[in-house]
């Protein structure tokens, strides 16, 4: 295992404009690859937009397009993996999903948001049936969850117990929840000794204003990179040896009283 | 149910000097009662000291004294409850305990630290068999845990699901763990919508230097009162109506995916 540089794209995106978002993704992938990043993480529902003026009908129409083909082509062209926030159309309805496209453009795994938030999520999506997604990539074990999922300590704990080095979190965190972006994600990293990449929307959509404040946090809660508002790429190196050292320094995972947890 | 003012005593205490600590407690109880507080919380192992130069033999001798009689008399005299950090001598060995003495001096409940930390705890104590203690007091449901316990999200989650309004945490948090005192306790309050009182040692004992930084935090993670270093009383009002409002604003407890948690 070796250190792996990852990148996160914070952006307002172009709500409802898939081609515009593909162009943004292509540009970000080029920049991240040039910097040496091997994985690029987008915000939640990046490719279509999330809180669209046209609501469920607009999103359903966008989700019917081939979204993963062109996104996979961007991954392949730039030779880096992409964790892509996008809707997934299924016979039973839409899911708020994240797709891990490897550097060949293949979908290595797909995760469906498990904890739906408020009227927006419940009005658009069905809930996923897995607590987190999981992919092995360049010697890293990467757990995937989306936005509200990470606010539940149960999610990240389960990922850490499953051996995750990195929890990758496409998100669309809106006002007034700055506490989550600035504080809670650091607590999740600390209490589980995992890297955590929290990659947010910025700007506004139909009814939501996002808080930006994306960050990549180390297992000791150190903020490796972060941004306030604005479109930006953030970077962090994920090193399995650092995870192992953090787990020796703070042995929460072995000191758990499983016999007492319901 | 009505708001209840609580107080926390941060102090270096007098390691190994029970009579000296009783005098400190008496003085703090007088001040807190005069201010209108109905509950006074001490640090972990306050009454005897924690990391004593004489180690287990010294602590065992101190624990054999009548500790709760004189402490209960202080509670009764000042007419306020005291959550007291002290050792408990049992036939099988010592526990790192906290005793809830009501305003008549009666022991309403006793909690034994469940998550033992490092060589110090393991060298002195047996581990408790309950995840948290629980007491009903003036219409509040108060959960009790000690120091390292609160760093495990499982502990506070269980307390919140059990209906706690306040999680009271006598602690002895040492360097370099300022992150816990400054950040993690706020995350615990936020993610569970509970008040949290984190009442720490200050100063130094045989081998440990404490970080101070006691705080009382509201269910929205607002710090109601806090202190850096030094002996101090901190105060906060615990209002069950605020807990209810916080749980409506952030419905984590009802949005949990229990079906997915192992």
Coordinates of C-alpha atoms in Angstrom, one line a residue:
Chain A
X1 CA 0.0 0.0 0.0
X2 CA 1.2 3.5 -0.8
X3 CA -0.1 7.0 -0.4
X4 CA -2.8 8.1 -2.9
X5 CA -3.5 11.7 -3.8
X6 CA -7.2 12.5 -4.0
X7 CA -9.1 15.6 -5.1
X8 CA -12.5 17.0 -4.4
X9 CA -14.4 19.4 -6.7
X10 CA -16.5 22.0 -4.9
X11 CA -18.7 23.8 -7.3
X12 CA -22.1 25.5 -7.8
X13 CA -22.4 23.4 -10.9
X14 CA -25.0 24.1 -13.5
X15 CA -28.4 23.0 -12.3
X16 CA -30.3 21.0 -14.9
X17 CA -27.4 21.3 -17.5
X18 CA -25.8 17.9 -17.8
X19 CA -23.6 18.9 -20.7
X20 CA -22.4 22.0 -18.8
X21 CA -21.6 19.8 -15.8
X22 CA -19.8 17.3 -18.0
X23 CA -17.6 20.2 -19.2
X24 CA -16.9 21.2 -15.6
X25 CA -16.0 17.7 -14.8
X26 CA -13.7 17.4 -17.8
X27 CA -11.9 20.5 -16.8
X28 CA -11.6 19.5 -13.1
X29 CA -10.4 16.0 -14.1
X30 CA -7.7 17.5 -16.3
X31 CA -6.5 19.8 -13.5
X32 CA -6.6 17.0 -10.8
X33 CA -4.8 14.5 -13.1
X34 CA -2.2 17.1 -13.9
X35 CA -1.6 17.5 -10.2
X36 CA -1.2 13.8 -9.8
X37 CA -4.6 13.0 -8.2
X38 CA -5.8 9.4 -8.8
X39 CA -9.4 10.0 -7.6
X40 CA -11.7 13.0 -8.1
X41 CA -14.8 13.3 -5.9
X42 CA -17.8 15.5 -7.0
X43 CA -20.7 16.9 -4.9
X44 CA -23.9 15.0 -4.4
X45 CA -26.2 15.0 -7.5
X46 CA -23.5 17.0 -9.3
X47 CA -24.2 15.8 -12.8
X48 CA -27.8 16.9 -13.0
X49 CA -28.2 19.3 -10.2
X50 CA -30.1 18.4 -7.1
X51 CA -32.8 20.9 -6.2
X52 CA -34.1 21.7 -9.6
X53 CA -36.8 24.2 -10.5
X54 CA -38.6 21.5 -12.4
X55 CA -38.6 19.1 -9.5
X56 CA -39.2 15.4 -10.0
X57 CA -40.3 15.5 -13.7
X58 CA -37.2 17.5 -14.7
X59 CA -34.9 15.2 -12.7
X60 CA -36.6 12.1 -14.1
X61 CA -36.0 13.3 -17.6
X62 CA -32.4 14.0 -16.9
X63 CA -31.8 10.7 -15.2
X64 CA -33.1 8.9 -18.3
X65 CA -30.1 10.1 -20.3
X66 CA -26.8 8.2 -20.5
X67 CA -25.0 9.9 -17.7
X68 CA -22.3 7.3 -16.9
X69 CA -21.1 6.8 -20.5
X70 CA -19.8 10.4 -20.9
X71 CA -18.6 10.6 -17.3
X72 CA -16.7 7.3 -17.7
X73 CA -15.2 8.6 -20.9
X74 CA -13.8 11.6 -18.9
X75 CA -12.3 9.3 -16.3
X76 CA -10.7 7.2 -19.1
X77 CA -9.4 10.1 -21.0
X78 CA -7.7 11.7 -18.0
X79 CA -6.7 8.3 -16.4
X80 CA -8.2 8.9 -13.0
X81 CA -11.1 7.5 -11.0
X82 CA -14.2 9.7 -10.4
X83 CA -16.7 9.4 -7.6
X84 CA -19.7 10.9 -9.3
X85 CA -22.9 12.2 -7.6
X86 CA -25.8 11.5 -10.0
X87 CA -29.4 10.2 -10.0
X88 CA -29.9 6.5 -10.7
X89 CA -33.1 5.6 -12.6
X90 CA -34.5 2.2 -11.5
X91 CA -37.8 0.6 -12.4
X92 CA -39.2 1.5 -9.0
X93 CA -38.0 5.1 -9.0
X94 CA -35.0 7.3 -8.6
X95 CA -32.1 6.9 -6.2
X96 CA -29.8 9.6 -5.0
X97 CA -26.6 7.8 -6.0
X98 CA -22.9 8.0 -6.2
X99 CA -21.0 6.0 -8.9
X100 CA -17.3 5.0 -8.5
X101 CA -15.9 5.1 -12.1
X102 CA -12.4 3.7 -12.2
X103 CA -9.7 5.1 -14.5
X104 CA -10.9 3.0 -17.3
X105 CA -14.4 4.5 -17.0
X106 CA -15.9 1.3 -15.7
X107 CA -18.5 1.5 -12.9
X108 CA -16.7 -0.3 -10.0
X109 CA -19.4 0.3 -7.5
X110 CA -22.7 2.2 -7.0
X111 CA -24.0 3.5 -3.8
X112 CA -27.6 4.7 -3.1
X113 CA -28.1 7.2 -0.3
X114 CA -29.5 5.4 2.7
X115 CA -30.6 8.3 5.0
X116 CA -32.9 10.6 3.1
X117 CA -33.1 14.1 4.3
X118 CA -36.3 16.1 4.6
X119 CA -39.0 16.9 2.0
X120 CA -36.5 17.3 -0.9
X121 CA -35.0 13.8 -0.7
X122 CA -38.3 12.1 0.2
X123 CA -40.0 13.8 -2.7
X124 CA -37.5 12.7 -5.3
X125 CA -35.9 9.5 -4.2
X126 CA -36.2 6.0 -2.8
X127 CA -33.9 5.1 0.1
X128 CA -31.0 2.8 -0.5
X129 CA -30.6 -0.5 1.3
X130 CA -26.9 -0.4 2.1
X131 CA -25.3 1.6 4.9
X132 CA -22.3 2.6 2.7
X133 CA -20.7 1.6 -0.5
X134 CA -17.3 0.0 -0.7
X135 CA -14.5 -0.1 -3.3
X136 CA -10.9 -1.3 -3.3
X137 CA -8.8 1.2 -5.2
X138 CA -5.0 1.4 -5.4
X139 CA -4.6 -0.5 -2.1
X140 CA -7.1 1.8 -0.4
X141 CA -10.4 0.6 1.0
X142 CA -12.8 3.4 0.3
X143 CA -16.3 3.7 1.9
X144 CA -18.9 5.8 0.1
X145 CA -21.8 7.6 1.7
X146 CA -23.8 10.7 0.7
X147 CA -24.4 13.9 2.7
X148 CA -26.9 13.2 5.5
X149 CA -25.5 9.6 5.8
X150 CA -22.3 10.9 7.3
X151 CA -24.1 12.8 10.0
X152 CA -25.1 9.5 11.6
X153 CA -22.2 8.1 13.6
X154 CA -23.5 4.6 12.8
X155 CA -22.5 5.0 9.2
X156 CA -18.9 5.9 9.6
X157 CA -18.4 3.5 12.5
X158 CA -19.6 0.7 10.3
X159 CA -17.3 1.7 7.5
X160 CA -14.3 1.9 9.8
X161 CA -15.0 -1.5 11.3
X162 CA -15.2 -2.7 7.8
X163 CA -11.6 -1.5 7.3
X164 CA -12.1 1.7 5.4
X165 CA -9.1 4.0 5.1
X166 CA -11.2 6.8 3.5
X167 CA -14.8 7.8 3.7
X168 CA -15.7 9.7 0.6
X169 CA -18.8 11.9 0.9
X170 CA -20.4 13.7 -2.0
X171 CA -22.7 16.2 -0.3
X172 CA -25.1 19.1 -0.8
X173 CA -25.1 20.7 2.6
X174 CA -27.2 23.8 2.8
X175 CA -27.6 26.7 5.2
X176 CA -27.8 26.8 8.2
X177 CA -25.8 23.6 8.7
X178 CA -22.2 24.9 8.8
X179 CA -21.7 22.9 12.0
X180 CA -21.8 19.7 10.0
X181 CA -19.2 20.9 7.5
X182 CA -16.9 22.5 9.9
X183 CA -17.1 20.3 13.0
X184 CA -19.0 17.1 12.6
X185 CA -16.9 15.7 9.8
X186 CA -13.8 16.2 11.8
X187 CA -15.4 14.4 14.7
X188 CA -16.3 11.5 12.4
X189 CA -12.7 11.2 11.2
X190 CA -11.3 11.4 14.7
X191 CA -13.6 8.9 16.4
X192 CA -13.0 6.3 13.7
X193 CA -9.4 7.1 12.6
X194 CA -10.3 7.4 8.9
X195 CA -9.7 10.0 6.3
X196 CA -12.8 11.8 5.3
X197 CA -13.4 13.8 2.1
X198 CA -16.5 16.0 2.3
X199 CA -17.2 17.5 -1.1
X200 CA -20.0 20.0 -1.2
X201 CA -22.0 22.1 -3.6
X202 CA -21.6 25.8 -3.4
X203 CA -23.9 28.6 -4.6
X204 CA -27.6 28.1 -4.8
X205 CA -30.2 26.1 -6.6
X206 CA -34.0 26.4 -6.7
X207 CA -34.6 26.8 -3.0
X208 CA -31.4 25.9 -1.3
X209 CA -28.2 27.9 -0.6
X210 CA -25.2 25.7 0.0
X211 CA -22.6 26.3 2.6
X212 CA -19.5 25.2 0.6
X213 CA -16.8 24.5 3.1
X214 CA -15.6 21.3 1.5
X215 CA -12.7 19.6 3.3
X216 CA -10.4 16.6 3.4
X217 CA -9.7 15.6 7.0
X218 CA -7.0 13.2 8.3
X219 CA -7.6 10.4 10.8
X220 CA -6.4 12.7 13.7
X221 CA -8.9 15.3 12.6
X222 CA -6.3 17.6 11.0
X223 CA -7.8 19.5 8.1
X224 CA -5.6 18.6 5.1
X225 CA -7.3 21.0 2.7
X226 CA -10.5 23.0 2.9
X227 CA -12.2 25.9 1.1
X228 CA -14.9 28.4 2.1
X229 CA -17.1 29.5 -0.8
X230 CA -16.4 29.4 -4.5
X231 CA -15.6 26.8 -7.1
X232 CA -12.3 25.0 -6.1
X233 CA -10.4 21.8 -6.1
X234 CA -9.1 20.5 -2.8
X235 CA -6.5 17.9 -2.3
X236 CA -5.3 15.4 0.2
X237 CA -3.0 12.4 0.4
X238 CA -4.5 9.3 1.9
X239 CA -1.9 7.1 3.5
X240 CA -2.9 3.7 5.0
X241 CA 0.2 3.9 7.2
X242 CA -1.3 7.0 8.8
X243 CA -4.6 5.2 9.4
X244 CA -2.7 2.4 11.2
X245 CA -0.7 4.9 13.3
X246 CA -3.9 6.8 14.2
X247 CA -5.6 3.6 15.3
X248 CA -2.7 2.8 17.5
X249 CA -2.7 6.3 19.1
X250 CA -6.5 6.3 19.6
X251 CA -7.6 2.7 19.9
X252 CA -11.3 3.4 19.9
X253 CA -12.1 0.5 17.6
X254 CA -10.6 -2.1 19.8
X255 CA -11.7 -0.4 23.1
X256 CA -15.4 -0.5 22.1
X257 CA -17.7 -2.3 24.5
X258 CA -19.5 -4.3 22.0
X259 CA -21.0 -6.4 24.8
X260 CA -22.9 -3.3 25.9
X261 CA -24.1 -1.9 22.6
X262 CA -27.7 -2.8 21.7
Chain B
X1 CA -40.9 20.1 33.2
X2 CA -39.0 23.3 33.8
X3 CA -35.5 24.6 33.1
X4 CA -32.9 23.5 35.6
X5 CA -29.7 25.4 36.2
X6 CA -26.6 23.1 36.6
X7 CA -23.0 23.9 37.5
X8 CA -19.7 22.2 36.8
X9 CA -16.6 22.5 38.9
X10 CA -13.4 22.5 37.0
X11 CA -10.5 22.2 39.4
X12 CA -7.0 20.8 39.8
X13 CA -8.2 19.4 43.1
X14 CA -5.9 18.1 45.8
X15 CA -4.6 14.7 44.7
X16 CA -4.7 12.2 47.5
X17 CA -6.2 14.7 50.0
X18 CA -9.8 13.8 50.5
X19 CA -10.4 16.3 53.3
X20 CA -9.0 19.0 51.1
X21 CA -11.3 18.0 48.2
X22 CA -14.3 17.9 50.5
X23 CA -13.4 21.5 51.5
X24 CA -13.3 22.5 47.8
X25 CA -16.6 20.7 47.2
X26 CA -18.2 22.5 50.1
X27 CA -17.1 25.9 48.8
X28 CA -18.2 25.1 45.3
X29 CA -21.5 23.8 46.4
X30 CA -22.1 27.0 48.4
X31 CA -21.3 29.2 45.4
X32 CA -23.4 27.1 43.0
X33 CA -26.4 27.0 45.3
X34 CA -26.2 30.7 45.9
X35 CA -26.4 31.1 42.1
X36 CA -29.5 28.9 42.0
X37 CA -27.9 25.8 40.6
X38 CA -29.7 22.6 41.5
X39 CA -26.9 20.2 40.4
X40 CA -23.1 20.4 40.7
X41 CA -21.0 18.1 38.7
X42 CA -17.3 17.4 39.6
X43 CA -14.5 16.0 37.5
X44 CA -13.7 12.3 37.3
X45 CA -12.2 10.8 40.4
X46 CA -12.4 14.2 42.0
X47 CA -12.7 13.2 45.6
X48 CA -9.5 11.2 45.9
X49 CA -7.6 12.3 42.9
X50 CA -7.0 10.0 39.9
X51 CA -3.4 9.6 38.9
X52 CA -1.9 9.4 42.4
X53 CA 1.8 9.1 43.1
X54 CA 1.1 6.1 45.3
X55 CA -0.8 4.3 42.6
X56 CA -3.2 1.5 43.4
X57 CA -2.2 1.0 47.1
X58 CA -2.8 4.7 47.8
X59 CA -6.1 4.7 45.9
X60 CA -7.3 1.5 47.6
X61 CA -6.6 3.0 51.0
X62 CA -8.5 6.2 50.2
X63 CA -11.4 4.3 48.7
X64 CA -11.8 2.4 52.0
X65 CA -12.8 5.6 53.7
X66 CA -16.4 6.8 54.0
X67 CA -16.4 9.1 51.0
X68 CA -20.1 9.4 50.3
X69 CA -21.2 10.3 53.8
X70 CA -19.4 13.6 54.0
X71 CA -20.1 14.4 50.3
X72 CA -23.8 13.7 50.9
X73 CA -23.7 15.9 53.9
X74 CA -22.4 18.8 51.7
X75 CA -25.3 18.2 49.2
X76 CA -27.8 18.2 52.0
X77 CA -26.4 21.2 53.7
X78 CA -26.5 23.3 50.5
X79 CA -29.7 21.7 49.2
X80 CA -28.4 20.8 45.8
X81 CA -27.6 17.5 44.0
X82 CA -24.0 16.5 43.4
X83 CA -22.6 14.2 40.7
X84 CA -19.4 13.1 42.4
X85 CA -16.5 11.5 40.7
X86 CA -14.9 9.0 43.2
X87 CA -13.6 5.4 43.4
X88 CA -16.0 2.7 44.4
X89 CA -14.5 -0.2 46.5
X90 CA -16.1 -3.5 45.7
X91 CA -15.1 -7.0 46.8
X92 CA -13.7 -7.7 43.3
X93 CA -11.7 -4.5 43.1
X94 CA -12.1 -0.8 42.5
X95 CA -14.3 1.0 40.0
X96 CA -13.9 4.4 38.5
X97 CA -17.4 5.6 39.5
X98 CA -19.7 8.6 39.6
X99 CA -22.3 8.9 42.3
X100 CA -25.4 11.0 42.0
X101 CA -26.2 12.4 45.4
X102 CA -29.6 14.1 45.6
X103 CA -30.2 17.2 47.6
X104 CA -30.9 15.1 50.7
X105 CA -27.5 13.5 50.4
X106 CA -29.0 10.1 49.3
X107 CA -27.2 8.1 46.6
X108 CA -29.8 8.2 43.8
X109 CA -27.7 6.2 41.4
X110 CA -24.1 5.0 40.8
X111 CA -22.4 4.6 37.5
X112 CA -19.1 2.7 36.9
X113 CA -17.0 3.7 33.9
X114 CA -17.5 1.2 31.1
X115 CA -14.7 2.2 28.7
X116 CA -11.4 2.0 30.5
X117 CA -8.6 4.2 29.0
X118 CA -5.1 3.0 28.7
X119 CA -2.7 1.7 31.3
X120 CA -3.9 4.0 34.1
X121 CA -7.5 2.9 34.1
X122 CA -6.6 -0.7 33.4
X123 CA -4.1 -0.7 36.2
X124 CA -6.5 0.6 38.8
X125 CA -10.0 -0.3 37.9
X126 CA -12.4 -3.0 36.7
X127 CA -14.8 -2.0 33.9
X128 CA -18.4 -1.3 34.6
X129 CA -21.2 -3.3 33.0
X130 CA -23.6 -0.5 32.0
X131 CA -23.2 1.8 29.1
X132 CA -24.4 4.8 31.1
X133 CA -26.1 5.6 34.3
X134 CA -29.5 7.2 34.5
X135 CA -31.4 9.3 37.0
X136 CA -34.6 11.3 37.0
X137 CA -34.1 14.7 38.6
X138 CA -36.5 17.7 38.7
X139 CA -38.2 16.5 35.5
X140 CA -34.9 15.9 33.7
X141 CA -33.6 12.6 32.5
X142 CA -29.9 12.7 33.1
X143 CA -27.5 10.1 31.7
X144 CA -24.1 9.7 33.3
X145 CA -20.9 8.6 31.8
X146 CA -17.2 9.2 32.5
X147 CA -14.5 10.6 30.3
X148 CA -13.5 8.1 27.6
X149 CA -17.1 6.8 27.6
X150 CA -18.3 9.9 25.9
X151 CA -15.8 9.6 23.1
X152 CA -17.7 6.6 21.8
X153 CA -20.7 7.7 19.8
X154 CA -22.5 4.5 20.9
X155 CA -22.7 5.7 24.5
X156 CA -24.4 9.1 23.9
X157 CA -26.6 7.7 21.2
X158 CA -27.9 5.0 23.6
X159 CA -28.5 7.7 26.2
X160 CA -30.4 9.9 23.8
X161 CA -32.5 7.0 22.6
X162 CA -33.3 6.3 26.2
X163 CA -34.7 9.8 26.5
X164 CA -31.8 11.7 28.1
X165 CA -32.1 15.5 28.2
X166 CA -28.6 15.9 29.6
X167 CA -25.5 13.8 29.5
X168 CA -23.3 14.6 32.5
X169 CA -19.7 13.7 32.1
X170 CA -17.1 13.9 34.9
X171 CA -13.8 13.7 33.1
X172 CA -10.0 13.8 33.5
X173 CA -8.9 14.6 30.0
X174 CA -5.2 15.0 29.6
X175 CA -2.9 16.4 27.0
X176 CA -2.8 16.2 24.0
X177 CA -6.5 15.5 23.7
X178 CA -7.8 19.0 23.4
X179 CA -9.8 18.0 20.3
X180 CA -12.1 15.9 22.5
X181 CA -12.8 18.8 24.9
X182 CA -13.2 21.4 22.3
X183 CA -14.8 19.6 19.3
X184 CA -16.0 16.1 20.0
X185 CA -18.3 16.9 22.9
X186 CA -20.1 19.5 20.7
X187 CA -20.5 16.8 18.0
X188 CA -22.0 14.4 20.6
X189 CA -24.5 17.1 21.7
X190 CA -25.4 18.0 18.1
X191 CA -25.8 14.5 16.7
X192 CA -28.1 13.5 19.6
X193 CA -29.8 16.7 20.5
X194 CA -28.8 16.5 24.1
X195 CA -27.3 18.9 26.6
X196 CA -23.8 17.8 27.5
X197 CA -21.8 18.9 30.5
X198 CA -18.1 18.0 30.3
X199 CA -16.4 18.7 33.6
X200 CA -12.7 18.3 33.7
X201 CA -9.7 18.3 35.9
X202 CA -7.2 21.0 35.4
X203 CA -3.6 21.2 36.5
X204 CA -1.4 18.1 36.8
X205 CA -1.2 14.9 38.9
X206 CA 1.6 12.3 39.1
X207 CA 2.1 11.8 35.4
X208 CA -0.7 13.6 33.6
X209 CA -1.3 17.2 32.7
X210 CA -5.0 18.0 32.2
X211 CA -6.4 20.2 29.4
X212 CA -9.1 21.9 31.4
X213 CA -11.6 23.3 28.8
X214 CA -14.7 22.2 30.6
X215 CA -17.9 23.2 28.9
X216 CA -21.7 22.9 29.0
X217 CA -23.1 22.5 25.5
X218 CA -26.7 22.9 24.2
X219 CA -28.5 20.4 21.9
X220 CA -27.6 22.6 18.9
X221 CA -23.9 22.5 19.9
X222 CA -23.9 26.0 21.2
X223 CA -21.4 26.4 24.0
X224 CA -23.4 27.8 26.9
X225 CA -20.4 28.2 29.2
X226 CA -16.8 27.1 29.0
X227 CA -13.5 27.8 30.6
X228 CA -9.9 27.4 29.5
X229 CA -7.5 26.6 32.4
X230 CA -7.9 27.3 36.0
X231 CA -10.3 26.5 38.8
X232 CA -13.8 27.7 37.9
X233 CA -17.5 27.0 38.1
X234 CA -19.4 26.9 34.8
X235 CA -23.1 27.1 34.4
X236 CA -25.9 26.2 32.0
X237 CA -29.6 26.0 32.0
X238 CA -31.0 22.6 30.9
X239 CA -34.5 23.0 29.3
X240 CA -36.4 20.0 28.1
X241 CA -38.4 22.2 25.7
X242 CA -35.1 23.1 24.0
X243 CA -34.3 19.4 23.6
X244 CA -37.7 18.8 22.0
X245 CA -37.3 21.7 19.6
X246 CA -33.8 20.6 18.7
X247 CA -35.1 17.1 17.9
X248 CA -37.7 18.6 15.6
X249 CA -35.1 20.7 13.8
X250 CA -32.6 17.9 13.4
X251 CA -34.6 14.6 13.4
X252 CA -31.6 12.3 13.6
X253 CA -33.2 10.0 16.1
X254 CA -36.2 9.3 14.0
X255 CA -34.3 9.3 10.7
X256 CA -31.9 6.5 11.8
X257 CA -31.8 3.5 9.6
X258 CA -32.1 0.9 12.3
X259 CA -32.7 -1.7 9.7
X260 CA -29.2 -1.2 8.4
X261 CA -27.3 -1.0 11.7
X262 CA -25.6 -4.2 12.7

